Amino acid sequence: MSVPAKQGRLTPKRIRSMKGGQPIVCLTAYTTPMARLLDAHCDLLLVGDSLGMVLYGMETTVSVTLDMMIAHGKAVMRGVGNACVVVDMPFGTYQESREVAFRNAVRILQETGCDAVKLEGGEEMAETIAFLAARGIPVLGHIGLMPQQVHTAGGYRSVGHSDEESATIRRDASAIGSSGAFAVVIEGTVETLARELTALVDVPTIGIGASSACDGQILVSDDMLGLFNDFTPRFVKRYDELGQRVHKAAESYARDVRARQFPAPEHTFKRRF
């Protein structure tokens, strides 16, 4: 009797083949325990530079470092057995030149064992993505609202409202779609435009604040779970309020400790001899 071969984790090539098929399920993960909880339900887990805001209390993602991304990438890889894992390239690690981008992307792949990297940018980054892809580095693109460009963009705002802006995003989508990227994230983009871009490009689109017509969807897990409460973007649907549960649990624990009700006898050890 033959034993079926164990199915490995999803690859960037497999994600690429999901264009136009069953929607691609994506979430962020930054730690081993969270990766273990999400892995069975996701096709792709992103170690996003959003960790700077979610885990470290930063105001933007701009201050996130390569070492931080690698450390969290390693942690997530210890908790996955199913999902394709992508690690964000932080601000300043790929914009200078194709060669700098290549060296930093190689370091991410070698030190974490992840499957691909993600970088933000449209037409201006297409050549860099092609350079990386031609040298064996799978790349997930990112257009529309680009958090790493928050300072030049004048803050976090949805895009694609004017004809000029829409035309720019169309060019970005076409450039990234033909650059060798295996998929592209479309963030904070007017719904009708995101829908159009999904039909325009040959690679899967992964929406976040975009359109249900995208080939997949991604949310920051802490937003989706109600763990991050500094603000809630319009495009987030909360599937739980774990932050409130943690608050109530800590409140109950504190009450028991102060009343000397914890630890109870069943939580302590008796002498054996």
Coordinates of C-alpha atoms in Angstrom, one line a residue:
M1 CA 0.0 0.0 0.0
S2 CA 1.5 3.3 -1.0
V3 CA 1.7 6.2 1.4
P4 CA 0.5 9.6 0.0
A5 CA 3.3 12.1 -0.2
K6 CA 3.0 14.9 2.4
Q7 CA 1.9 18.1 0.8
G8 CA 4.3 20.9 1.4
R9 CA 3.6 24.6 1.9
L10 CA 2.2 26.7 -0.8
T11 CA 4.8 28.3 -3.1
P12 CA 4.8 31.7 -4.9
K13 CA 4.3 29.7 -8.1
R14 CA 1.2 28.1 -6.7
I15 CA -0.2 31.5 -5.5
R16 CA 0.5 32.8 -9.1
S17 CA -1.6 30.0 -10.5
M18 CA -4.6 31.0 -8.4
K19 CA -5.4 34.0 -10.6
G20 CA -9.1 34.0 -11.3
G21 CA -9.8 31.0 -9.1
Q22 CA -10.8 30.5 -5.5
P23 CA -9.9 33.7 -3.6
I24 CA -6.5 33.7 -1.9
V25 CA -6.7 34.0 1.8
C26 CA -4.0 36.2 3.4
L27 CA -3.3 37.6 6.8
T28 CA -0.3 39.1 8.6
A29 CA 1.7 37.2 11.2
Y30 CA 4.6 38.4 13.3
T31 CA 5.1 35.6 15.9
T32 CA 5.3 31.8 16.1
P33 CA 2.1 31.4 18.2
M34 CA 0.1 33.5 15.9
A35 CA 1.5 31.8 12.8
R36 CA 0.5 28.4 14.2
L37 CA -3.1 29.6 14.8
L38 CA -3.5 31.2 11.3
D39 CA -1.5 28.8 9.2
A40 CA -4.2 26.2 8.5
H41 CA -6.6 28.8 7.3
C42 CA -4.4 30.9 5.1
D43 CA -2.8 30.5 1.7
L44 CA -0.3 33.3 2.4
L45 CA 1.0 34.8 5.6
L46 CA 2.7 38.2 5.4
V47 CA 5.3 39.2 7.9
G48 CA 4.4 42.9 7.3
D49 CA 6.3 45.9 8.3
S50 CA 3.0 46.9 9.9
L51 CA 4.6 45.2 12.9
G52 CA 6.3 48.5 13.7
M53 CA 2.9 50.0 14.5
V54 CA 1.1 46.9 15.8
L55 CA 3.9 45.5 18.0
Y56 CA 6.3 48.3 18.7
G57 CA 4.0 51.4 18.9
M58 CA 5.6 53.3 16.1
E59 CA 3.6 56.0 14.3
T60 CA 4.5 54.7 10.8
T61 CA 6.3 51.8 9.3
V62 CA 9.2 54.0 8.2
S63 CA 11.4 53.2 11.2
V64 CA 11.2 49.4 10.9
T65 CA 14.6 47.9 10.3
L66 CA 15.8 44.9 8.3
D67 CA 17.0 43.1 11.5
M68 CA 13.5 43.5 12.9
M69 CA 11.9 41.9 9.8
I70 CA 14.3 39.1 9.8
A71 CA 13.8 38.3 13.5
H72 CA 10.0 38.2 13.0
G73 CA 10.3 36.3 9.8
K74 CA 12.3 33.6 11.6
A75 CA 9.6 33.4 14.3
V76 CA 6.8 33.0 11.8
M77 CA 8.6 30.3 9.9
R78 CA 8.8 28.2 13.0
G79 CA 5.0 28.1 13.1
V80 CA 4.0 27.3 9.5
G81 CA 3.4 24.1 7.6
N82 CA 0.9 25.2 5.0
A83 CA 1.0 28.9 4.0
C84 CA 3.3 30.7 1.7
V85 CA 5.3 33.1 3.8
V86 CA 6.3 36.5 2.5
V87 CA 8.5 39.0 4.4
D88 CA 8.2 42.8 3.8
M89 CA 11.3 44.6 2.8
P90 CA 11.4 47.7 5.0
F91 CA 11.8 51.3 3.9
G92 CA 15.3 52.1 2.7
T93 CA 16.4 48.5 1.9
Y94 CA 15.5 48.3 -1.8
Q95 CA 14.9 51.8 -3.2
E96 CA 18.6 52.8 -3.7
S97 CA 19.5 50.4 -6.4
R98 CA 18.7 46.9 -7.8
E99 CA 21.9 45.6 -6.3
V100 CA 21.1 46.9 -2.8
A101 CA 17.6 45.4 -3.1
F102 CA 19.1 42.0 -4.2
R103 CA 21.6 41.8 -1.3
N104 CA 18.9 42.6 1.2
A105 CA 16.4 40.3 -0.3
V106 CA 18.9 37.5 -0.3
R107 CA 19.6 38.1 3.3
I108 CA 15.9 37.9 4.2
L109 CA 15.5 34.6 2.3
Q110 CA 18.6 33.0 3.6
E111 CA 18.2 34.0 7.2
T112 CA 14.4 33.4 7.6
G113 CA 13.8 30.6 5.1
C114 CA 10.7 32.4 3.8
D115 CA 9.3 32.0 0.3
A116 CA 9.3 35.6 -1.0
V117 CA 9.7 39.2 -0.3
K118 CA 7.3 42.1 -0.7
L119 CA 8.2 45.7 -1.7
E120 CA 6.2 48.8 -2.4
G121 CA 6.2 50.8 -5.6
G122 CA 4.8 51.1 -9.1
E123 CA 6.6 51.9 -12.4
E124 CA 9.7 53.1 -10.6
M125 CA 10.2 49.7 -8.9
A126 CA 9.3 47.4 -11.9
E127 CA 12.9 47.2 -13.1
T128 CA 14.1 46.2 -9.6
I129 CA 11.4 43.5 -9.3
A130 CA 12.5 42.1 -12.7
F131 CA 16.1 42.1 -11.6
L132 CA 15.2 40.1 -8.4
A133 CA 12.8 37.7 -10.2
A134 CA 15.4 37.0 -12.8
R135 CA 17.8 36.0 -10.1
G136 CA 15.6 33.6 -8.3
I137 CA 13.9 35.9 -5.7
P138 CA 10.0 35.7 -5.8
V139 CA 8.5 39.2 -5.3
L140 CA 5.1 40.3 -4.2
G141 CA 4.3 43.8 -5.4
H142 CA 2.4 46.5 -3.7
I143 CA 0.6 49.5 -5.3
G144 CA -2.1 52.0 -4.5
L145 CA -1.8 53.3 -0.9
M146 CA 1.8 52.7 0.0
P147 CA 2.4 53.1 3.8
Q148 CA 6.2 53.5 3.4
Q149 CA 5.5 56.7 1.3
V150 CA 3.3 58.2 4.0
H151 CA 5.4 61.4 4.3
T152 CA 5.4 62.2 0.6
A153 CA 1.8 61.2 0.2
G154 CA 0.7 63.5 3.0
G155 CA -0.7 60.8 5.3
Y156 CA -2.8 57.7 5.0
R157 CA -5.6 58.3 2.4
S158 CA -7.4 56.2 -0.2
V159 CA -6.2 56.7 -3.7
G160 CA -7.7 56.7 -7.2
H161 CA -10.2 59.5 -6.8
S162 CA -9.0 61.7 -9.7
D163 CA -8.5 60.8 -13.3
E164 CA -4.8 61.7 -13.0
E165 CA -4.3 59.5 -10.0
S166 CA -6.2 56.6 -11.5
A167 CA -4.1 56.8 -14.6
T168 CA -0.9 56.6 -12.5
I169 CA -2.2 53.6 -10.6
R170 CA -3.1 51.8 -13.9
R171 CA 0.4 52.3 -15.2
D172 CA 1.8 51.1 -11.9
A173 CA -0.4 47.9 -12.1
S174 CA 0.6 47.2 -15.6
A175 CA 4.3 47.7 -14.8
I176 CA 4.3 45.5 -11.8
G177 CA 2.1 42.9 -13.4
S178 CA 4.6 42.4 -16.2
S179 CA 7.7 42.8 -14.1
G180 CA 7.9 39.2 -12.9
A181 CA 6.1 39.7 -9.6
F182 CA 4.0 36.6 -8.7
A183 CA 1.2 38.7 -7.3
V184 CA 0.4 42.3 -6.3
V185 CA -1.2 43.9 -3.3
I186 CA -3.7 46.7 -4.1
E187 CA -4.2 48.9 -1.0
G188 CA -6.6 51.7 -0.2
T189 CA -7.8 52.1 -3.8
V190 CA -11.2 53.1 -5.1
E191 CA -13.3 50.0 -5.6
T192 CA -14.1 50.4 -9.3
L193 CA -10.4 51.0 -10.1
A194 CA -9.3 48.0 -8.0
R195 CA -11.8 45.8 -9.9
E196 CA -10.5 47.2 -13.2
L197 CA -6.9 46.5 -12.3
T198 CA -7.7 42.9 -11.3
A199 CA -9.0 42.3 -14.9
L200 CA -6.1 44.3 -16.3
V201 CA -3.1 42.3 -14.9
D202 CA -2.3 38.7 -15.5
V203 CA -1.1 38.0 -11.9
P204 CA -3.3 37.7 -8.8
T205 CA -4.3 40.9 -7.1
I206 CA -4.6 40.8 -3.3
G207 CA -6.9 43.6 -2.0
I208 CA -6.8 45.5 1.3
G209 CA -9.3 48.3 1.2
A210 CA -9.8 47.6 -2.5
S211 CA -12.5 45.3 -4.0
S212 CA -14.1 42.0 -3.4
A213 CA -13.3 41.3 -7.1
C214 CA -9.6 41.1 -6.3
D215 CA -8.1 37.6 -6.5
G216 CA -7.5 37.5 -2.8
Q217 CA -7.8 39.6 0.4
I218 CA -5.4 40.5 3.2
L219 CA -5.9 42.2 6.6
V220 CA -3.6 42.9 9.5
S221 CA -4.5 40.1 11.9
D222 CA -4.5 42.3 14.9
D223 CA -7.0 44.6 13.3
M224 CA -9.2 41.7 12.3
L225 CA -9.1 40.2 15.8
G226 CA -9.6 43.4 17.7
L227 CA -6.2 43.4 19.3
F228 CA -5.0 46.7 17.8
N229 CA -7.2 49.6 19.0
D230 CA -5.3 52.8 18.2
F231 CA -7.5 53.3 15.2
T232 CA -9.6 51.1 12.9
P233 CA -9.3 51.7 9.1
R234 CA -12.6 51.8 7.2
F235 CA -11.7 48.7 5.3
V236 CA -11.3 46.5 8.4
K237 CA -13.9 44.1 9.5
R238 CA -13.5 42.9 13.1
Y239 CA -14.2 39.2 13.5
D240 CA -13.6 39.3 17.2
E241 CA -12.8 41.7 20.1
L242 CA -9.9 39.9 21.6
G243 CA -8.5 43.1 23.1
Q244 CA -11.6 43.5 25.3
R245 CA -11.3 39.8 26.3
V246 CA -7.6 40.3 27.3
H247 CA -8.6 43.4 29.3
K248 CA -11.4 41.5 31.1
A249 CA -9.1 38.5 31.8
A250 CA -6.4 40.7 33.2
E251 CA -9.0 42.5 35.4
S252 CA -10.2 39.1 36.8
Y253 CA -6.6 38.0 37.4
A254 CA -5.8 41.2 39.3
R255 CA -8.9 40.9 41.4
D256 CA -8.0 37.3 42.4
V257 CA -4.4 38.1 43.2
R258 CA -5.4 41.1 45.4
A259 CA -8.1 39.0 47.2
R260 CA -5.5 36.1 47.7
Q261 CA -7.8 33.8 45.7
F262 CA -5.0 33.0 43.3
P263 CA -3.1 30.8 43.5
A264 CA -5.6 28.3 45.0
P265 CA -4.5 25.0 46.5
E266 CA -4.8 23.2 43.1
H267 CA -2.3 25.7 41.6
T268 CA 0.5 25.0 44.2
F269 CA 2.8 22.0 45.0
K270 CA 2.7 19.8 48.1
R271 CA 5.8 18.3 49.6
R272 CA 6.1 14.7 48.4
F273 CA 8.4 13.4 51.2

